[in-house]
Short mmCIF file of C-alpha atoms in Angstrom, two decimals:
data_model
loop_
_atom_site.label_atom_id
_atom_site.label_comp_id
_atom_site.label_asym_id
_atom_site.label_seq_id
_atom_site.Cartn_x
_atom_site.Cartn_y
_atom_site.Cartn_z
CA MET A 11 0.00 0.00 0.00
CA ARG A 12 2.75 2.43 0.91
CA ALA A 13 4.61 1.45 -2.24
CA THR A 14 1.51 2.38 -4.27
CA TRP A 15 1.37 5.71 -2.47
CA THR A 16 5.06 6.32 -3.26
CA LEU A 17 4.31 5.77 -6.94
CA ILE A 18 1.21 8.00 -6.87
CA ARG A 19 3.29 10.81 -5.39
CA ARG A 20 5.98 10.46 -8.01
CA GLU A 21 3.34 10.45 -10.79
CA VAL A 22 1.73 13.66 -9.56
CA THR A 23 5.07 15.45 -9.10
CA ALA A 24 6.22 14.24 -12.53
CA TYR A 25 3.49 16.42 -14.09
CA PHE A 26 4.94 19.49 -12.47
CA LEU A 27 8.44 18.61 -13.59
CA SER A 28 7.41 18.79 -17.24
CA PRO A 29 6.15 21.83 -19.13
CA ILE A 30 2.96 20.03 -20.17
CA ALA A 31 1.31 20.57 -16.78
CA TYR A 32 1.68 24.33 -16.97
CA VAL A 33 0.55 24.54 -20.60
CA VAL A 34 -2.57 22.48 -19.87
CA LEU A 35 -3.33 24.43 -16.69
CA ALA A 36 -2.98 27.78 -18.41
CA ALA A 37 -5.04 26.86 -21.47
CA PHE A 38 -7.70 25.29 -19.30
CA LEU A 39 -8.02 28.30 -17.01
CA LEU A 40 -8.15 30.64 -19.98
CA VAL A 41 -11.10 28.77 -21.48
CA THR A 42 -13.04 28.22 -18.26
CA GLY A 43 -12.36 31.82 -17.29
CA HIS A 44 -13.77 33.03 -20.57
CA LEU A 45 -16.86 30.83 -20.20
CA PHE A 46 -17.29 32.15 -16.68
CA TYR A 47 -17.21 35.65 -18.06
CA LEU A 48 -19.86 34.76 -20.65
CA THR A 49 -22.02 33.15 -17.97
CA MET A 50 -21.74 36.22 -15.78
CA THR A 51 -22.69 38.40 -18.72
CA SER A 52 -25.87 36.44 -19.35
CA LEU A 53 -26.67 36.27 -15.65
CA THR A 54 -26.54 40.04 -15.37
CA ALA A 55 -28.07 40.81 -18.76
CA ARG A 56 -31.09 43.06 -18.94
CA GLY A 57 -34.21 42.22 -20.86
CA PRO A 58 -35.61 38.92 -22.04
CA VAL A 59 -32.25 37.13 -22.26
CA GLY A 60 -30.41 35.29 -19.55
CA ILE A 61 -29.53 31.89 -18.28
CA GLU A 62 -31.58 29.51 -16.22
CA TRP A 63 -28.85 27.16 -15.01
CA PRO A 64 -25.51 28.95 -14.49
CA MET A 65 -23.48 25.73 -14.68
CA ARG A 66 -24.83 25.12 -18.18
CA GLY A 67 -23.05 28.23 -19.33
CA LEU A 68 -19.78 26.69 -18.16
CA LEU A 69 -20.15 23.03 -18.99
CA ALA A 70 -22.77 22.61 -21.68
CA ASP A 71 -20.99 24.81 -24.19
CA GLU A 72 -19.53 23.12 -27.30
CA ARG A 73 -16.43 25.26 -26.98
CA PHE A 74 -15.82 23.84 -23.54
CA TRP A 75 -16.04 20.26 -24.78
CA LEU A 76 -13.71 20.87 -27.68
CA VAL A 77 -11.06 22.05 -25.24
CA PHE A 78 -11.91 19.45 -22.65
CA LEU A 79 -11.39 16.72 -25.23
CA PHE A 80 -7.70 17.54 -25.45
CA ILE A 81 -6.97 17.49 -21.77
CA PRO A 82 -7.17 13.80 -20.77
CA PRO A 83 -5.03 12.63 -23.73
CA LEU A 84 -2.38 15.24 -22.88
CA LEU A 85 -2.34 14.02 -19.29
CA THR A 86 -2.29 10.32 -20.07
CA MET A 87 -0.05 10.13 -23.15
CA ARG A 88 3.12 9.98 -21.09
CA LEU A 89 1.97 7.46 -18.49
CA PHE A 90 3.27 4.31 -20.13
CA ALA A 91 4.42 5.42 -23.59
CA GLU A 92 7.18 7.61 -22.17
CA GLU A 93 8.42 4.90 -19.84
CA ARG A 94 8.37 2.35 -22.61
CA GLY A 95 10.18 4.68 -25.01
CA SER A 96 12.95 5.55 -22.57
CA GLY A 97 13.21 2.03 -21.15
CA THR A 98 12.36 3.00 -17.58
CA LEU A 99 9.33 0.69 -17.75
CA GLU A 100 11.75 -2.16 -17.18
CA MET A 101 12.94 -0.54 -13.94
CA LEU A 102 9.39 0.11 -12.81
CA LEU A 103 8.09 -3.37 -13.56
CA THR A 104 11.00 -5.16 -11.92
CA ALA A 105 10.30 -3.35 -8.63
CA PRO A 106 8.33 -5.52 -6.21
CA LEU A 107 4.89 -4.19 -7.19
CA ARG A 108 2.04 -6.04 -8.81
CA ASP A 109 1.01 -4.80 -12.26
CA GLY A 110 -2.36 -3.82 -10.82
CA GLN A 111 -0.68 -1.56 -8.27
CA VAL A 112 1.33 0.17 -11.00
CA VAL A 113 -1.78 0.74 -13.12
CA LEU A 114 -3.83 1.99 -10.18
CA ALA A 115 -1.08 4.34 -9.02
CA LYS A 116 -0.59 5.81 -12.48
CA PHE A 117 -4.31 6.25 -12.95
CA LEU A 118 -4.79 7.91 -9.58
CA GLY A 119 -1.77 10.14 -10.22
CA ALA A 120 -3.34 11.38 -13.45
CA TRP A 121 -6.75 11.72 -11.82
CA ILE A 122 -5.35 13.73 -8.90
CA PHE A 123 -3.72 16.11 -11.36
CA TYR A 124 -7.05 16.37 -13.17
CA VAL A 125 -8.73 17.30 -9.88
CA LEU A 126 -6.03 19.91 -9.26
CA LEU A 127 -6.82 21.29 -12.70
CA TRP A 128 -10.43 21.91 -11.63
CA LEU A 129 -9.59 23.29 -8.23
CA PRO A 130 -8.98 26.92 -9.31
CA THR A 131 -12.45 27.02 -10.87
CA ALA A 132 -13.88 26.72 -7.35
CA ILE A 133 -13.32 30.46 -6.94
CA TYR A 134 -16.06 31.08 -9.51
CA LEU A 135 -18.61 29.29 -7.39
CA PRO A 136 -19.30 31.89 -4.69
CA VAL A 137 -19.82 34.43 -7.46
CA LEU A 138 -22.15 32.17 -9.43
CA LEU A 139 -24.05 31.24 -6.29
CA HIS A 140 -24.56 34.92 -5.69
CA PHE A 141 -23.42 34.68 -2.11
CA THR A 142 -24.82 37.72 -0.28
CA ASP A 143 -26.15 38.43 3.20
CA GLY A 144 -24.67 35.18 4.48
CA ARG A 145 -26.71 32.89 2.25
CA PHE A 146 -26.84 31.58 -1.31
CA GLN A 147 -29.28 33.28 -3.63
CA ILE A 148 -29.07 30.39 -6.09
CA ASP A 149 -29.43 26.66 -5.42
CA PRO A 150 -25.97 25.16 -4.78
CA TRP A 151 -27.04 21.59 -5.61
CA PRO A 152 -26.44 21.82 -9.42
CA MET A 153 -22.85 22.84 -8.69
CA ALA A 154 -22.31 19.73 -6.59
CA THR A 155 -23.78 17.41 -9.23
CA SER A 156 -21.79 19.15 -11.99
CA TYR A 157 -18.54 18.60 -10.15
CA LEU A 158 -19.46 15.00 -9.38
CA GLY A 159 -20.13 14.44 -13.08
CA LEU A 160 -16.82 16.04 -14.02
CA LEU A 161 -14.83 13.89 -11.62
CA LEU A 162 -16.40 10.68 -12.95
CA ALA A 163 -16.39 11.62 -16.64
CA GLY A 164 -12.74 12.68 -16.26
CA ALA A 165 -11.89 9.29 -14.78
CA MET A 166 -13.45 7.64 -17.82
CA PHE A 167 -11.46 9.66 -20.35
CA LEU A 168 -8.26 9.28 -18.34
CA SER A 169 -8.53 5.50 -18.10
CA LEU A 170 -9.15 5.30 -21.84
CA GLY A 171 -6.05 7.41 -22.49
CA MET A 172 -3.98 5.36 -20.09
CA PHE A 173 -4.92 2.14 -21.84
CA ILE A 174 -3.87 3.54 -25.22
CA SER A 175 -0.63 4.78 -23.69
CA SER A 176 0.10 1.29 -22.44
CA LEU A 177 -0.10 -0.06 -25.97
CA VAL A 178 2.31 2.21 -27.79
CA ARG A 179 5.84 3.54 -27.58
CA SER A 180 5.28 7.07 -28.84
CA GLN A 181 3.54 9.72 -26.75
CA MET A 182 2.29 11.45 -29.88
CA VAL A 183 0.54 8.34 -31.15
CA ALA A 184 -0.94 7.73 -27.70
CA ALA A 185 -2.35 11.26 -27.59
CA VAL A 186 -3.83 11.20 -31.09
CA VAL A 187 -5.41 7.75 -30.78
CA SER A 188 -6.96 8.45 -27.41
CA LEU A 189 -8.23 11.80 -28.71
CA VAL A 190 -9.96 10.09 -31.62
CA LEU A 191 -11.50 7.45 -29.36
CA SER A 192 -12.66 10.06 -26.85
CA LEU A 193 -14.39 11.85 -29.72
CA GLY A 194 -16.85 8.96 -29.77
CA PHE A 195 -18.12 10.09 -26.38
CA VAL A 196 -18.43 13.72 -27.37
CA LEU A 197 -19.20 14.01 -31.07
CA ALA A 198 -22.84 12.93 -30.93
CA ALA A 199 -23.67 16.11 -29.03
CA PHE A 200 -22.81 18.23 -32.04
CA TRP A 201 -25.45 16.58 -34.27
CA ARG A 202 -28.19 17.33 -31.82
CA PRO A 203 -30.07 20.06 -33.70
CA GLU A 204 -30.89 17.89 -36.71
CA MET A 205 -32.10 14.92 -34.72
CA ASP A 206 -35.49 13.63 -33.76
CA THR A 207 -35.17 13.46 -30.00
CA SER A 208 -37.74 10.72 -29.68
CA GLY A 209 -36.03 8.35 -32.16
CA LEU A 210 -34.01 5.30 -31.26
CA THR A 211 -30.79 6.71 -32.75
CA TYR A 212 -30.95 9.71 -30.52
CA ARG A 213 -31.67 7.62 -27.47
CA LEU A 214 -28.67 5.43 -28.21
CA LEU A 215 -26.41 8.41 -28.89
CA TYR A 216 -27.64 10.11 -25.78
CA PHE A 217 -26.44 7.18 -23.76
CA PHE A 218 -22.84 7.77 -24.87
CA SER A 219 -22.79 11.50 -25.38
CA VAL A 220 -21.10 13.07 -22.38
CA PRO A 221 -21.86 16.73 -23.24
CA LEU A 222 -25.58 15.88 -23.40
CA HIS A 223 -25.36 14.28 -19.97
CA PHE A 224 -24.05 17.55 -18.67
CA SER A 225 -26.43 19.87 -20.45
CA HIS A 226 -29.51 17.80 -19.54
CA ASP A 227 -28.73 16.39 -16.15
CA PHE A 228 -25.60 17.21 -14.19
CA THR A 229 -25.72 20.97 -14.66
CA ARG A 230 -29.38 21.00 -13.68
CA GLY A 231 -28.82 19.19 -10.43
CA LEU A 232 -29.85 15.74 -11.61
CA ILE A 233 -27.80 12.62 -11.06
CA ASP A 234 -28.88 10.10 -13.65
CA SER A 235 -27.62 6.68 -12.58
CA ARG A 236 -27.23 5.61 -16.24
CA HIS A 237 -24.47 8.17 -16.72
CA VAL A 238 -22.74 7.28 -13.49
CA VAL A 239 -22.87 3.59 -14.37
CA LEU A 240 -21.43 4.32 -17.82
CA TYR A 241 -18.51 6.37 -16.46
CA VAL A 242 -17.63 3.98 -13.68
CA SER A 243 -17.93 0.82 -15.74
CA VAL A 244 -15.91 2.22 -18.66
CA THR A 245 -13.23 3.35 -16.18
CA VAL A 246 -13.03 -0.06 -14.54
CA PHE A 247 -13.03 -1.76 -17.93
CA PHE A 248 -10.06 0.25 -19.21
CA LEU A 249 -8.15 -0.16 -15.95
CA PHE A 250 -8.60 -3.90 -16.34
CA LEU A 251 -7.46 -3.77 -19.99
CA THR A 252 -4.40 -1.76 -19.00
CA VAL A 253 -3.37 -4.39 -16.46
CA ARG A 254 -3.80 -7.05 -19.14
CA SER A 255 -1.84 -5.00 -21.63
CA LEU A 256 1.06 -4.69 -19.16
CA GLU A 257 0.94 -8.40 -18.45
CA SER A 258 1.10 -9.16 -22.15
CA ARG A 259 4.83 -8.36 -22.17
CA ARG A 260 5.29 -11.61 -20.30
CA TRP A 261 3.87 -13.90 -22.94
CA ARG A 262 4.65 -11.95 -26.11
CA MET B 3 20.51 -19.02 -4.51
CA ILE B 4 19.70 -18.73 -8.21
CA GLN B 5 18.35 -21.87 -9.82
CA VAL B 6 17.59 -21.96 -13.51
CA GLU B 7 16.22 -25.17 -14.97
CA HIS B 8 15.55 -25.84 -18.64
CA LEU B 9 14.69 -22.20 -19.29
CA THR B 10 13.44 -21.52 -22.81
CA LYS B 11 12.22 -18.26 -24.28
CA TYR B 12 10.83 -17.76 -27.76
CA TYR B 13 10.29 -14.35 -29.34
CA GLY B 14 7.71 -15.44 -31.89
CA ASP B 15 9.47 -18.27 -33.71
CA TYR B 16 12.94 -17.19 -32.70
CA PRO B 17 14.40 -19.00 -29.72
CA ALA B 18 16.37 -16.42 -27.70
CA VAL B 19 17.11 -18.80 -24.85
CA ARG B 20 17.12 -22.57 -25.31
CA ASP B 21 17.04 -25.00 -22.44
CA VAL B 22 19.39 -23.07 -20.17
CA THR B 23 20.20 -24.70 -16.86
CA PHE B 24 22.56 -23.39 -14.19
CA PHE B 25 22.84 -22.88 -10.45
CA VAL B 26 24.48 -20.11 -8.52
CA GLU B 27 25.29 -20.71 -4.90
CA ARG B 28 24.97 -18.23 -2.07
CA GLY B 29 27.76 -15.67 -1.98
CA GLN B 30 29.14 -16.51 -5.41
CA VAL B 31 30.07 -13.94 -8.02
CA VAL B 32 29.29 -15.39 -11.40
CA GLY B 33 30.19 -13.94 -14.77
CA PHE B 34 27.62 -14.40 -17.48
CA LEU B 35 29.32 -14.18 -20.85
CA GLY B 36 28.36 -14.49 -24.45
CA PRO B 37 28.39 -12.68 -27.77
CA ASN B 38 25.76 -10.04 -28.53
CA GLY B 39 22.33 -11.57 -29.00
CA ALA B 40 23.25 -14.77 -27.19
CA GLY B 41 20.37 -14.44 -24.75
CA LYS B 42 22.14 -12.97 -21.72
CA SER B 43 19.81 -10.01 -21.29
CA THR B 44 16.74 -12.15 -21.95
CA THR B 45 17.77 -14.63 -19.25
CA MET B 46 18.41 -11.79 -16.81
CA ARG B 47 15.08 -10.16 -17.62
CA ILE B 48 13.29 -13.42 -16.91
CA LEU B 49 15.10 -13.72 -13.59
CA ALA B 50 14.17 -10.12 -12.72
CA GLY B 51 10.50 -10.83 -13.46
CA TYR B 52 10.21 -8.50 -16.45
CA LEU B 53 9.60 -11.27 -18.98
CA ALA B 54 8.21 -14.74 -18.53
CA ALA B 55 9.90 -17.82 -19.91
CA THR B 56 8.16 -19.89 -22.57
CA SER B 57 9.00 -22.99 -20.58
CA GLY B 58 11.29 -24.02 -17.78
CA LYS B 59 11.64 -22.81 -14.26
CA ALA B 60 13.72 -20.28 -12.35
CA THR B 61 13.84 -19.66 -8.61
CA ILE B 62 15.58 -17.04 -6.52
CA ASP B 63 16.26 -18.12 -2.96
CA GLY B 64 13.64 -20.83 -3.40
CA VAL B 65 10.97 -18.44 -4.71
CA ASP B 66 9.67 -19.04 -8.21
CA VAL B 67 10.13 -15.96 -10.39
CA PHE B 68 6.96 -16.62 -12.35
CA TRP B 69 4.47 -17.87 -9.79
CA ASP B 70 5.58 -15.66 -6.94
CA SER B 71 7.03 -12.82 -8.94
CA VAL B 72 6.68 -10.00 -6.41
CA GLU B 73 8.31 -12.01 -3.62
CA ALA B 74 11.14 -13.01 -5.94
CA ARG B 75 11.63 -9.40 -7.01
CA ARG B 76 12.00 -8.37 -3.37
CA ARG B 77 15.10 -10.54 -3.21
CA ILE B 78 16.69 -9.11 -6.34
CA GLY B 79 18.56 -5.94 -7.07
CA TYR B 80 18.39 -5.63 -10.84
CA MET B 81 20.27 -3.22 -13.03
CA PRO B 82 19.18 -3.36 -16.68
CA GLU B 83 21.47 -2.84 -19.60
CA SER B 84 21.97 0.86 -20.47
CA CYS B 85 20.45 1.73 -17.10
CA PRO B 86 17.32 3.77 -17.87
CA LEU B 87 16.49 6.47 -15.28
CA TYR B 88 14.11 9.42 -14.95
CA PRO B 89 16.15 12.41 -16.17
CA GLU B 90 13.95 14.99 -14.47
CA MET B 91 14.59 13.69 -10.96
CA ARG B 92 17.48 14.41 -8.62
CA VAL B 93 19.75 11.55 -7.58
CA VAL B 94 18.57 11.56 -3.99
CA GLU B 95 14.90 11.91 -4.98
CA TYR B 96 15.19 9.03 -7.38
CA LEU B 97 16.82 6.72 -4.86
CA ARG B 98 14.30 7.70 -2.20
CA PHE B 99 11.49 6.92 -4.67
CA ARG B 100 12.98 3.56 -5.57
CA ALA B 101 13.49 2.69 -1.92
CA GLY B 102 9.81 3.47 -1.33
CA LEU B 103 8.78 1.17 -4.17
CA LYS B 104 10.87 -1.56 -2.62
CA GLY B 105 9.16 -1.15 0.73
CA LEU B 106 11.77 0.90 2.61
CA TYR B 107 10.61 3.92 4.64
CA GLY B 108 11.55 6.25 7.46
CA SER B 109 14.81 5.84 9.27
CA ALA B 110 15.63 2.53 7.59
CA ARG B 111 15.38 4.30 4.25
CA ARG B 112 17.58 7.19 5.38
CA LYS B 113 20.22 4.78 6.61
CA ARG B 114 20.28 2.73 3.42
CA LEU B 115 20.26 5.90 1.34
CA ASP B 116 23.35 7.23 3.11
CA TYR B 117 24.99 3.86 2.76
CA VAL B 118 24.45 3.50 -1.00
CA LEU B 119 25.36 7.14 -1.69
CA GLU B 120 28.63 6.53 0.13
CA ARG B 121 29.20 3.13 -1.42
CA CYS B 122 28.58 4.17 -5.01
CA TRP B 123 30.46 7.49 -4.79
CA LEU B 124 27.36 9.59 -5.32
CA LYS B 125 27.77 11.93 -2.34
CA GLU B 126 28.91 14.95 -4.34
CA VAL B 127 26.14 14.64 -6.98
CA ARG B 128 23.26 13.82 -4.63
CA ARG B 129 21.34 16.99 -5.46
CA GLN B 130 22.07 16.92 -9.20
CA LEU B 131 19.45 16.18 -11.86
CA ILE B 132 19.97 12.72 -13.30
CA GLY B 133 19.62 14.14 -16.81
CA THR B 134 22.77 16.20 -16.32
CA LEU B 135 24.91 13.32 -15.08
CA SER B 136 27.58 11.63 -17.16
CA LYS B 137 27.17 8.02 -18.23
CA GLY B 138 29.47 6.82 -15.47
CA TYR B 139 27.47 8.52 -12.76
CA ARG B 140 24.23 7.21 -14.18
CA GLN B 141 25.56 3.67 -14.00
CA ARG B 142 26.39 4.32 -10.37
CA VAL B 143 22.87 5.54 -9.70
CA GLY B 144 21.58 2.33 -11.29
CA LEU B 145 23.88 0.30 -9.09
CA ALA B 146 22.85 2.26 -6.00
CA ASP B 147 19.22 1.55 -6.89
CA ALA B 148 19.95 -2.18 -7.22
CA LEU B 149 21.63 -2.13 -3.81
CA ILE B 150 19.20 0.03 -1.90
CA ALA B 151 16.85 -2.57 -0.46
CA GLU B 152 19.71 -4.87 0.59
CA PRO B 153 18.75 -7.66 -1.81
CA LYS B 154 20.18 -11.12 -1.46
CA VAL B 155 20.83 -11.38 -5.17
CA LEU B 156 22.27 -8.78 -7.51
CA ILE B 157 21.64 -9.14 -11.23
CA LEU B 158 23.74 -6.67 -13.15
CA ASP B 159 23.48 -6.43 -16.92
CA GLU B 160 26.73 -4.97 -18.24
CA PRO B 161 27.48 -2.77 -15.24
CA THR B 162 30.76 -1.50 -16.69
CA SER B 163 29.78 -0.73 -20.29
CA GLY B 164 30.50 2.84 -21.28
CA LEU B 165 32.71 3.62 -18.30
CA ASP B 166 36.24 4.98 -18.41
CA PRO B 167 39.14 2.83 -17.15
CA THR B 168 39.22 4.40 -13.69
CA GLN B 169 35.50 3.94 -13.23
CA ILE B 170 35.70 0.35 -14.47
CA ARG B 171 38.33 -0.30 -11.87
CA GLU B 172 36.27 1.27 -9.09
CA THR B 173 33.13 -0.61 -10.13
CA ARG B 174 35.06 -3.84 -10.31
CA LYS B 175 36.37 -3.30 -6.80
CA LEU B 176 32.87 -2.51 -5.56
CA ILE B 177 31.37 -5.63 -7.11
CA ARG B 178 34.09 -7.78 -5.58
CA GLU B 179 33.32 -6.30 -2.18
CA LEU B 180 29.59 -6.76 -2.70
CA GLY B 181 30.25 -10.40 -3.52
CA GLU B 182 31.09 -10.92 0.14
CA ASP B 183 27.49 -10.59 1.28
CA HIS B 184 25.45 -10.74 -1.92
CA THR B 185 25.11 -13.33 -4.63
CA VAL B 186 26.04 -11.63 -7.87
CA LEU B 187 25.24 -12.55 -11.46
CA LEU B 188 26.79 -10.10 -13.89
CA SER B 189 27.05 -10.02 -17.63
CA THR B 190 29.85 -8.34 -19.46
CA HIS B 191 31.93 -8.35 -22.62
CA ILE B 192 35.21 -7.66 -20.89
CA LEU B 193 36.83 -11.01 -20.28
CA SER B 194 39.69 -9.76 -18.17
CA GLU B 195 37.07 -8.34 -15.83
CA VAL B 196 35.51 -11.74 -15.34
CA GLU B 197 38.89 -13.24 -14.62
CA ARG B 198 39.44 -10.67 -11.92
CA ILE B 199 36.09 -10.57 -10.16
CA CYS B 200 34.28 -13.81 -10.73
CA GLU B 201 34.62 -17.16 -9.09
CA ARG B 202 32.70 -18.83 -11.82
CA VAL B 203 31.90 -18.22 -15.44
CA ILE B 204 28.95 -19.26 -17.56
CA ILE B 205 29.29 -18.76 -21.31
CA ILE B 206 26.10 -18.72 -23.28
CA ASN B 207 26.01 -18.94 -27.06
CA LYS B 208 22.97 -18.88 -29.35
CA GLY B 209 20.71 -19.30 -26.38
CA GLU B 210 22.46 -22.34 -24.96
CA VAL B 211 24.95 -22.79 -22.14
CA ALA B 212 28.26 -23.52 -23.79
CA LEU B 213 30.51 -23.52 -20.75
CA ASP B 214 29.95 -23.51 -17.01
CA ARG B 215 32.95 -23.83 -14.74
CA SER B 216 34.69 -22.25 -11.80
CA LEU B 217 37.76 -20.16 -12.40
CA THR B 218 40.78 -21.46 -10.55
CA ASP B 219 43.08 -18.85 -9.13
CA GLY B 220 46.05 -20.11 -11.04
CA GLU B 221 44.41 -19.71 -14.42
CA ALA B 222 46.58 -17.70 -16.76
CA THR B 223 45.19 -14.37 -17.90
CA GLY B 224 44.08 -14.52 -21.48
CA ARG B 225 43.16 -18.17 -21.25
CA LEU B 226 39.46 -17.29 -21.03
CA GLU B 227 39.60 -15.31 -24.22
CA GLU B 228 40.84 -18.34 -26.11
CA VAL B 229 38.06 -20.45 -24.72
CA PHE B 230 35.50 -17.77 -25.51
CA VAL B 231 36.61 -17.37 -29.11
CA GLN B 232 36.77 -21.12 -29.52
CA ILE B 233 33.19 -21.52 -28.37
CA THR B 234 31.58 -18.56 -30.05
CA GLY B 235 33.73 -18.25 -33.15
CA ALA B 236 33.29 -21.81 -34.39
CA GLU B 237 30.56 -21.61 -36.95
#
């Protein structure tokens, strides 16, 4: 257990020892900051415009998802591909740790960095909640469900990226392939306007389309168990595949 | 201490190691020789638990390296060929991290850390980034890592490649001293080195053991080279 913790700590610090962490952090804050500004503008707008659910302004925007799509692959591309490329994987896997421990530690390391990425956005919340006279003017529950959704959806994208990274030697290939695969969970949302929302196709796409989950449910304070089950089961599935992929070196 | 029985490893259709059998007793320093591509590194990787053999069996201190891999790895200090390290970490950070992975914490870790830094002449570069170290120093970091958890068995894959003559001499002296309380299996291309450090030599050629015998003290220098060329050169 302590060995796993040692590895988690090294994984998290490794992000801060490479420029990628700072680039991702800066780009991410720029985009969320801009969306926050737009949300504030519509919240304070005069006349018959405005926004009903403030978190939708932040998380249901297509621009947000286009940027979000790039983040997990950038965080996960190095996990195994870098170690395999430079040969340090051999050092890591000959240490007395089970493959499952290595996979779990690397995943949690990436996930902790992902949580750190979201942490600065917490300063928007008191403003959005319109915190005056010692109480919230707006319901805080949608914020909680939005963040819950983000933590789980992030885990899903990260585990997918980690699995791809465990298959290849080049970080670039790992990033591009996991980006393309993650698109499958996002793209459907962009076809929305042309679709019959009562049809079977839409219902199927809705099941996999993460942005729709956010715009319909999480940002409105709803926790739909279907989405949670999808995120958790896909995460567990890819963690399992990553362990298998590491083990495959032994029989190849 | 190290028991290898009928070990065979295929990469696809290509047999890298074929039916290798040898034993290394406690406290022995054994030289593992062979031309490039003979299967030395593959055998060592199997022993270190990185690869699995296609067939055969290997145990370290009675623990099977396949069935009880983690326990076996606890008993091994392994230094891979070319010694890959994380360039963005400092020497001391890296060794502390590796000690943690190997289950060493607190005061025990501090003590072992001081010991290996002293032993591998790393004191003056302890705060330096590994990426800025010369090849010789990197090899020493790799060796320090292998030593840190006080393993019973040391498996060193070409520990002296790429070093200058002074460093080779120092490393050689260190390995001889380590041989007093560790069992050492080391591979190398430098035959004179084997003659000086090792009590026994195993020559492997095309995946098979070609020679396995102890080196008597009286053996004339240069004799091993003849034997080596005879075994590996005969086509």
